XYZ file of C-alpha atoms in Angstrom:
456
model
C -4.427 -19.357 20.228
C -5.174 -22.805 18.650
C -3.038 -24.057 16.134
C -3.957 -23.998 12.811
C -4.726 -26.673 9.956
C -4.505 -26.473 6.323
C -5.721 -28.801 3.581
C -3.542 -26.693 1.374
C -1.081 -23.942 1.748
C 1.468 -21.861 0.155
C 4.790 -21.884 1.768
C 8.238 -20.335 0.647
C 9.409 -23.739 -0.934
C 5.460 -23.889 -2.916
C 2.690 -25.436 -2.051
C 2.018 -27.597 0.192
C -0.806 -30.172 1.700
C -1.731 -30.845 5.318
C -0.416 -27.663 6.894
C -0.080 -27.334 10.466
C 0.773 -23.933 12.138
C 1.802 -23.427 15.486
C 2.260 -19.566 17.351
C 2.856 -18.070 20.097
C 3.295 -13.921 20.755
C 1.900 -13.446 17.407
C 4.650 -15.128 15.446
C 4.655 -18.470 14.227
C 7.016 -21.592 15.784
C 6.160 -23.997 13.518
C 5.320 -24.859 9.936
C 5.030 -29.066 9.944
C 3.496 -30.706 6.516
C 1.917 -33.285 5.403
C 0.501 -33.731 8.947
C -3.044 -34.696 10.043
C -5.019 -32.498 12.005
C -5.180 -32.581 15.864
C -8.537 -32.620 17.380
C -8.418 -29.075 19.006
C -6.601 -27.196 16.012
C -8.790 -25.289 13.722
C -9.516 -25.780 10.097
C -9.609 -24.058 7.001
C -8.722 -25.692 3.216
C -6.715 -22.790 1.931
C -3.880 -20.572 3.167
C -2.046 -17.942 1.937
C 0.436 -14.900 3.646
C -1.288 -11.831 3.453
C -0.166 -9.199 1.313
C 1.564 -5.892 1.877
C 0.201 -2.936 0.399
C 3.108 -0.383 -0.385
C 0.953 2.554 -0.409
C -1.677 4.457 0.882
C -3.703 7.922 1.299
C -5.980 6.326 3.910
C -7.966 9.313 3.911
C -8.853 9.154 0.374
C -11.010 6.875 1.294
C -13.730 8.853 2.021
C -13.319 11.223 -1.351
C -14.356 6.946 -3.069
C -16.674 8.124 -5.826
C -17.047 11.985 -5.306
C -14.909 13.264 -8.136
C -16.690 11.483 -10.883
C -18.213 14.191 -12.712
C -16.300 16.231 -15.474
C -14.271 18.979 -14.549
C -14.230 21.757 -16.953
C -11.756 21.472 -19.683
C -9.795 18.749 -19.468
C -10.133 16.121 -16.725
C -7.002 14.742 -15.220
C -5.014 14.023 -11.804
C -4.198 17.949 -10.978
C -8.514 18.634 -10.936
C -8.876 15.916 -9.307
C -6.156 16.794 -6.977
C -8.092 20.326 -6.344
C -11.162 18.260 -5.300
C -8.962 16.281 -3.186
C -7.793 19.280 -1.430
C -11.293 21.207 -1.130
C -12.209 17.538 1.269
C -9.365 18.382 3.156
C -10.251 21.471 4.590
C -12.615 20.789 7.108
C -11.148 17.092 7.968
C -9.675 17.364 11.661
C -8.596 14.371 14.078
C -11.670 12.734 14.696
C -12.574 12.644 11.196
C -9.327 11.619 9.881
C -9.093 8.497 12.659
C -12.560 7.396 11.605
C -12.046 7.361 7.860
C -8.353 5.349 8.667
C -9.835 3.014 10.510
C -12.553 2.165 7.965
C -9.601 2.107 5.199
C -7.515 -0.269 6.842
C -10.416 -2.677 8.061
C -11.223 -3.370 4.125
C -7.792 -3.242 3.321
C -7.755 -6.602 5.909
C -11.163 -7.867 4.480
C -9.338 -7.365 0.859
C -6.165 -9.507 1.489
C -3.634 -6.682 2.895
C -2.356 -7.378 6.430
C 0.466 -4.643 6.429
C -0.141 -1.320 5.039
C 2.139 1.698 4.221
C 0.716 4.911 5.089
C 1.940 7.993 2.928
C 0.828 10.383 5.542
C 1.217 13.666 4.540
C -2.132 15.821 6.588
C 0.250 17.191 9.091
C -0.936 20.757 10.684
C -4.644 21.553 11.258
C -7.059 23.042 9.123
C -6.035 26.966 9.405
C -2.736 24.988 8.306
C -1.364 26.214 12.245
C 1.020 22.975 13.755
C -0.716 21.119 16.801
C 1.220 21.651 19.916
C 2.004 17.365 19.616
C 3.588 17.610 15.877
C 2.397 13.602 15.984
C -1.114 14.867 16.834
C -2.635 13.175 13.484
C 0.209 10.715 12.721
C -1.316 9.411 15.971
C -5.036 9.036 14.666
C -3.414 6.718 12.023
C -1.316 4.744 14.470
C -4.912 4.655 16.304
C -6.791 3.847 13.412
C -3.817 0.226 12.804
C -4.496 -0.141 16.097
C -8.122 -0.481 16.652
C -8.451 -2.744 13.194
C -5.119 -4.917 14.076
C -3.675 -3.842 10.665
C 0.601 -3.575 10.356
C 1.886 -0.261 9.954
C 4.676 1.185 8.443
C 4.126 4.872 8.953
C 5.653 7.198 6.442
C 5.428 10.695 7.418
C 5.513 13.174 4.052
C 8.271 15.630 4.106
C 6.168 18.404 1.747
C 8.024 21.926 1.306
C 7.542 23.322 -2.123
C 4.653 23.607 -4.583
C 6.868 22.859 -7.462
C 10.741 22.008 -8.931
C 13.307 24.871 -8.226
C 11.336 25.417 -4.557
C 7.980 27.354 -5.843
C 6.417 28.515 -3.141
C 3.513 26.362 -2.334
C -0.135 26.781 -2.935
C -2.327 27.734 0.257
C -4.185 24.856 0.049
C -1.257 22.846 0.790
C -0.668 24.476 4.034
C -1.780 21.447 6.005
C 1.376 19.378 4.569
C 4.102 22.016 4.874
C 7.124 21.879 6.754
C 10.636 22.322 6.906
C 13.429 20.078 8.144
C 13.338 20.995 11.275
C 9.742 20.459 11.379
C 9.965 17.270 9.595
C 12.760 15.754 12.305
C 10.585 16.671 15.168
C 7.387 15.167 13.363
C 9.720 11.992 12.411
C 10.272 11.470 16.348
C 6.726 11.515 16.820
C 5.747 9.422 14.593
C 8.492 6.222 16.164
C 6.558 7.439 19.366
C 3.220 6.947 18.703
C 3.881 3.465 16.806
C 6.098 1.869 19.813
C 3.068 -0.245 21.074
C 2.238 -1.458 17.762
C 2.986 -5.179 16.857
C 5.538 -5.067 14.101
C 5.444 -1.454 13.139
C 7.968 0.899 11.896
C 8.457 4.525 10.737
C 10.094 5.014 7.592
C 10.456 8.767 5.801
C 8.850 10.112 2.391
C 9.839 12.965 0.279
C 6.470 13.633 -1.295
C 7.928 13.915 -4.662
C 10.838 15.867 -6.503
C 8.741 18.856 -7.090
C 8.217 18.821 -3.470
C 11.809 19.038 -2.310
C 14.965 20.733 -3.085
C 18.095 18.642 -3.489
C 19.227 19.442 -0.072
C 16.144 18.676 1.175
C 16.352 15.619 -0.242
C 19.740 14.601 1.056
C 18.682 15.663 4.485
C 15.596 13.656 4.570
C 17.582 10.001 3.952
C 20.005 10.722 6.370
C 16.770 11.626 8.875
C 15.848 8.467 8.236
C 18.477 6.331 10.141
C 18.361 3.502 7.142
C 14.668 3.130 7.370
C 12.591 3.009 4.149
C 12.254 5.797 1.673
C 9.004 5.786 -0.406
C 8.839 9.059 -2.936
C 5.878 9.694 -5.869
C 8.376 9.880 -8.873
C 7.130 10.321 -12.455
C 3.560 10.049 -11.927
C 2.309 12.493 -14.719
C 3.913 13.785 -17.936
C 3.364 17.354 -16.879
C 5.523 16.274 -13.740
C 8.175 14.634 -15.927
C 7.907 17.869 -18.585
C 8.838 20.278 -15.243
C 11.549 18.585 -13.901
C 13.151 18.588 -17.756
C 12.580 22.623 -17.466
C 14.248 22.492 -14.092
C 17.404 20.160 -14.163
C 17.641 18.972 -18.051
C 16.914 15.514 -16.870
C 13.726 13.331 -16.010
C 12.678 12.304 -12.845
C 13.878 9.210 -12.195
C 17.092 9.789 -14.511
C 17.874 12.794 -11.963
C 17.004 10.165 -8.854
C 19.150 7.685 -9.629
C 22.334 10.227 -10.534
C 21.819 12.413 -7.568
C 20.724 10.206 -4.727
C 22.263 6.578 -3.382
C 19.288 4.487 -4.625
C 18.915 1.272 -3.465
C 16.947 -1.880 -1.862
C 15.031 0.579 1.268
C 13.673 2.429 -1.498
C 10.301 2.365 -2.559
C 9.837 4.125 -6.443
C 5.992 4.939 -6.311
C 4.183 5.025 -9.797
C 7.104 5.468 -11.849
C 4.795 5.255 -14.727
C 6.371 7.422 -17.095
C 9.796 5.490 -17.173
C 12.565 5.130 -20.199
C 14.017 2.156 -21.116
C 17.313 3.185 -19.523
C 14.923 4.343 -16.456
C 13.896 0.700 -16.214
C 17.535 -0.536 -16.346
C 18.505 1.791 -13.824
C 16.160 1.001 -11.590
C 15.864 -2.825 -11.624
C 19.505 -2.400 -11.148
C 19.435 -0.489 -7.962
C 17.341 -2.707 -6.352
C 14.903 -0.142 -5.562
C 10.907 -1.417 -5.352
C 8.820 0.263 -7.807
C 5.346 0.585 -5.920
C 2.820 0.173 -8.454
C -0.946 0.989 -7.379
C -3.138 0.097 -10.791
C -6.700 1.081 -9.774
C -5.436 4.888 -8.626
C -3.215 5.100 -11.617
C -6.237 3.906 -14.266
C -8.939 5.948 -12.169
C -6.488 9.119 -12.380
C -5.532 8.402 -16.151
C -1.819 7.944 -15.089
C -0.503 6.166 -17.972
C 0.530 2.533 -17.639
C 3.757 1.447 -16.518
C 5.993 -0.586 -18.453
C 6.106 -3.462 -16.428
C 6.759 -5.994 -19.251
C 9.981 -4.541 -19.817
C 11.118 -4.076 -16.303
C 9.956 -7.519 -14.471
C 12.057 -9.111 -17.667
C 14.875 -6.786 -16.189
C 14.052 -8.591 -12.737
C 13.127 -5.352 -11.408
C 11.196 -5.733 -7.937
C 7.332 -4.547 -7.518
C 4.682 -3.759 -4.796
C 1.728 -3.306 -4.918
C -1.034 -0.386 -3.331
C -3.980 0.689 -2.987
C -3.223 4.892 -2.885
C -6.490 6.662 -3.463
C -8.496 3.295 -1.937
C -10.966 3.897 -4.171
C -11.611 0.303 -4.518
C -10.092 -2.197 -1.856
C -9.065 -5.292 -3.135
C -6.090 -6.878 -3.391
C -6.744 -9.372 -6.650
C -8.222 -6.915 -7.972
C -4.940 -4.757 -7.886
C -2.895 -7.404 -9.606
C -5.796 -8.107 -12.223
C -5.600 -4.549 -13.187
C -1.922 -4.319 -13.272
C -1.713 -8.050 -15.920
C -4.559 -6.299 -17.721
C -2.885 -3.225 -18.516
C -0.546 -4.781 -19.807
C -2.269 -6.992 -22.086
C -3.669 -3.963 -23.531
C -0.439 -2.342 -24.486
C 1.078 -5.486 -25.654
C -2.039 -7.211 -27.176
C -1.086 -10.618 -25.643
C -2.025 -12.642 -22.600
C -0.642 -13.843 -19.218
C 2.133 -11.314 -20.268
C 3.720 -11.045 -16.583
C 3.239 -14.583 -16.252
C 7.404 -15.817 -15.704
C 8.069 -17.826 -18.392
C 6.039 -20.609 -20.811
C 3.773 -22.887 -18.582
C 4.346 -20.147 -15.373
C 1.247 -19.470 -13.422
C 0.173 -15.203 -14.076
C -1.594 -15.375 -10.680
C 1.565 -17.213 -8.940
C 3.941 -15.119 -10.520
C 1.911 -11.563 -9.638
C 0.998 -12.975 -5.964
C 5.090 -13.591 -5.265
C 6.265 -10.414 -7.070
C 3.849 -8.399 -4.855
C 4.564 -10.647 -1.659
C 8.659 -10.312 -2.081
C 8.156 -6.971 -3.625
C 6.200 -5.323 -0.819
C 7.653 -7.109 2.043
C 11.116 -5.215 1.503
C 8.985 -1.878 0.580
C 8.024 -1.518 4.008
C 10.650 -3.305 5.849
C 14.160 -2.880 6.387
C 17.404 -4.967 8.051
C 17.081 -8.375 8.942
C 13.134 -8.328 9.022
C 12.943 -8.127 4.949
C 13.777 -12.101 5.955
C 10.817 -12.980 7.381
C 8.311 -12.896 5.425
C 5.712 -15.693 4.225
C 3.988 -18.478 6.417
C 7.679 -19.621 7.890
C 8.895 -19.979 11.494
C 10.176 -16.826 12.803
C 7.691 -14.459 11.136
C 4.474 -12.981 11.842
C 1.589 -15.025 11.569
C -0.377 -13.182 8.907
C -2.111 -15.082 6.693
C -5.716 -15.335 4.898
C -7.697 -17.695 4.144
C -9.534 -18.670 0.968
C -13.595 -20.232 1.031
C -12.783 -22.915 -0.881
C -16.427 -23.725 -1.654
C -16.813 -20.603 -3.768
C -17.343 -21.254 -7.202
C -14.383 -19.789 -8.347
C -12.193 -22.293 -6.885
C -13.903 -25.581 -6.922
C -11.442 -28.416 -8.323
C -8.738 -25.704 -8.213
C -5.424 -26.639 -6.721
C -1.928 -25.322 -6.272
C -1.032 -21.837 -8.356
C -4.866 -22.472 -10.064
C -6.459 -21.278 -7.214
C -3.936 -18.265 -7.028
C -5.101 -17.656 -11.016
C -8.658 -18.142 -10.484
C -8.841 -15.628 -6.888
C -7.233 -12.762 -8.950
C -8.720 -13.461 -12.308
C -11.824 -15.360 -11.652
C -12.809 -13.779 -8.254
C -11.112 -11.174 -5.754
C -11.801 -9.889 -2.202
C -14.965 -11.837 -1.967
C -13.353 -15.390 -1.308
C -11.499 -14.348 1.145
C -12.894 -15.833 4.430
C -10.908 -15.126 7.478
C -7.519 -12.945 7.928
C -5.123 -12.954 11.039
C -2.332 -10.262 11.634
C 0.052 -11.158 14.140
C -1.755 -14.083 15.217
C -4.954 -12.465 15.992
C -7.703 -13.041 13.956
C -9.150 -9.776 12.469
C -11.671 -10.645 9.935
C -14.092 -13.920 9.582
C -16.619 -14.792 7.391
C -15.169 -11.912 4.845
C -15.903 -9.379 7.801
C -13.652 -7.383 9.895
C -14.380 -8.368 13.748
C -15.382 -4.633 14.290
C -16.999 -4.302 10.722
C -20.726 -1.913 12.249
C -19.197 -0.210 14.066
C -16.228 1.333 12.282
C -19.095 1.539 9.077
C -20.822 3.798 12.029
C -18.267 5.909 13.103
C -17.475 6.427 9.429
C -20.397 7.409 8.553
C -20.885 10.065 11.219
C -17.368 11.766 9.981
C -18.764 12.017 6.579
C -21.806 13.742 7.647
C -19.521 16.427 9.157
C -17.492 16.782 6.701
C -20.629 17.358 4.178
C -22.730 19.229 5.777
């Protein structure tokens, strides 16, 4: 590929002007500054790495805007869950791949150029396993394929319907399995992702209510030091069980029962304690925070005032994907928190700190070590050694005229959001131009056909 030239572009050390990037295999050699262009190299004005998204349902996607009339009674994440569940019954392979690959394109038009996918659809719809257990981890590993998007797969280890090993619901008989199961799945799943640039398989206990203890235990050690991503105090009902069951909250119990540390992603973690905060930001752990999902499902907010001043370590996701956009994620996230607090630029890192600089490197740092483990969690960022993932900004938008340095971060998540983004490459390829994914119609096609079956 050509090399690349930057009027501006942020770099590890900050920003910098006359950015040249050279690549080769998908990675980048090179990172030379304050260099003129050469005449074949292309040109763009603004760079900046892509994001990571820490979590997703990519087959939520398709449920976007369906569960927006009342439920009887009150209205809250378990009805909606039921909904979620009644689209789920009729969704096989085909259906599942085309929806994925829809999700991931906009997740690449949006800013995200690594995704991990909470994967938890495991048997088929009768809830009977497919003779390959990686039969639909596959159609995701397709779906990252076909769009160019990184992958960290995270198959869902789902056994119980609630704390103290209820039995679960039928509806959940798609997702159930057993350790046994889950190990065979887990091999599977590092198959089908081999031939995928830069992916990796990492494990996920759906949730405490989902597992036993034992279950638990077995799972990390399944995991051969991968990542571990696990829903933790999500709702208050959740939280009010687990007090019923073990005397403790969620995350307390977590953090006393299991070796918590820096390949651990916390997701939600919205109803947290004080001490909960401590204990976390002093693990190391990533809390993955997805603030779109979590205000469309009437989470709560979480307290990230009080654990960023803690220096605790965020992502951030898109979950449900009702909405794909990365600013807009980090918008929502500063704005909840202004709300609480009733102050501004409240995550912002100190007096004169940029709010959009210090969201945008939270989420970069945050979500590179969510979904990466080892020696990769280094190489992250437009530097030489990593993947060349990167977007670029149309500087001509409105939004960003006479902007410059952590400005134009401030203005593209508070001022715009996924429409000034102008091209995106993941591993050196470039995926979307012109805001539009290279393979935009026909995915939209596909899509749309796997809806219609699922409807009719």
């Amino acid at each position: 590929m050509p090399s690349l030239w930057f009027e501006s572009a942020l770099l590890p050390s900050g920003w910098a002007r006359g950015v040249r990037i050279t690549s080769s295999d998908g990675r980048i050699e090179r990172v030379t500054t304050d260099t003129p262009p050469q005449p074949r190299d292309e040109r763009h004005a603004i760079a900046l790495p892509g994001l990571p998204n820490v979590h997703s349902h990519a087959f939520q996607r398709g449920l976007a805007g369906l569960t927006e009339q009342r439920a009887a009674g009150t209205d809250s994440f378990w009805s909606w869950r039921e909904l979620m569940y009644r689209f789920l019954e009729r969704m096989g392979p085909e259906q599942l791949e085309a929806i994925s690959a829809l999700c991931f394109a906009e997740m690449l038009e949006a800013g995200f150029t690594h995704v991990g996918e909470f994967h938890y659809l495991h048997h088929d719809c009768d809830g009977t396993p497919f003779a390959d257990p990686g039969e639909l981890a596959g159609r995701v590993a397709a779906a990252a394929a076909v769009t160019g998007i990184g992958l960290t797969l995270l198959p869902v280890f789902y056994a119980h319907g609630g704390f103290g090993a209820a039995p679960p619901a039928p509806r959940q008989r798609r997702f159930v399995t057993d350790v046994e199961g889950f190990a065979r799945l887990l091999e599977a799943c590092r198959r089908v992702v081999r031939p995928l640039a830069g992916a990796s398989v990492g494990v996920a206990p759906h949730s405490l209510r989902a597992v036993t203890p034992a279950e638990l235990s077995a799972l990390v050690q399944l995991g051969k030091a991968g990542v571990v991503h696990i829903h933790i105090a999500e709702q208050v009902r959740e939280v009010e069980e687990c007090v019923a069951w073990s005397g403790r909250r969620p995350i307390e119990w977590l953090l006393d029962a299991q070796p918590v540390g820096a390949d651990w992603c916390l997701v939600h973690a919205t109803h947290a304690t004080e001490a909960e905060l401590a204990g976390m930001a002093a693990s190391g752990a990533v809390v993955g925070l997805c603030p779109i999902t979590e205000s469309s499902l009437g989470d709560g907010i979480f307290p990230a005032a009080g654990f960023c001043r803690r220096r605790g370590r965020i992502g951030i996701g898109s979950d449900s994907n009702i909405q794909l956009d990365a600013a807009a994620e980090l918008r929502t996230l500063e704005y909840s928190q202004r709300l609480t607090q009733r102050a501004r630029n409240v995550l912002a890192a100190g007096a004169d700190a940029s709010t959009g600089g210090t969201l945008f490197a939270a989420a970069l740092e945050g979500g590179w070590q969510a979904l990466h483990s080892g020696a990769a969690t280094r190489q992250q960022g437009l530097t030489a050694g990593a993947s060349l993932d990167l977007i670029t900004l149309e500087s001509r938008h409105p939004a960003l005229l006479e902007r410059h340095d952590d400005e134009i971060l401030d203005s593209w998540i508070f001022a715009g959001g996924r429409e000034l983004i102008d091209c995106v490459w993941r591993a050196g390829e470039k995926v979307v131009q012109d805001g539009r994914h290279r393979d935009r119609d026909a995915l939209i096609a596909r899509y749309g056909r796997a809806l219609r079956e699922l409807r009719a």
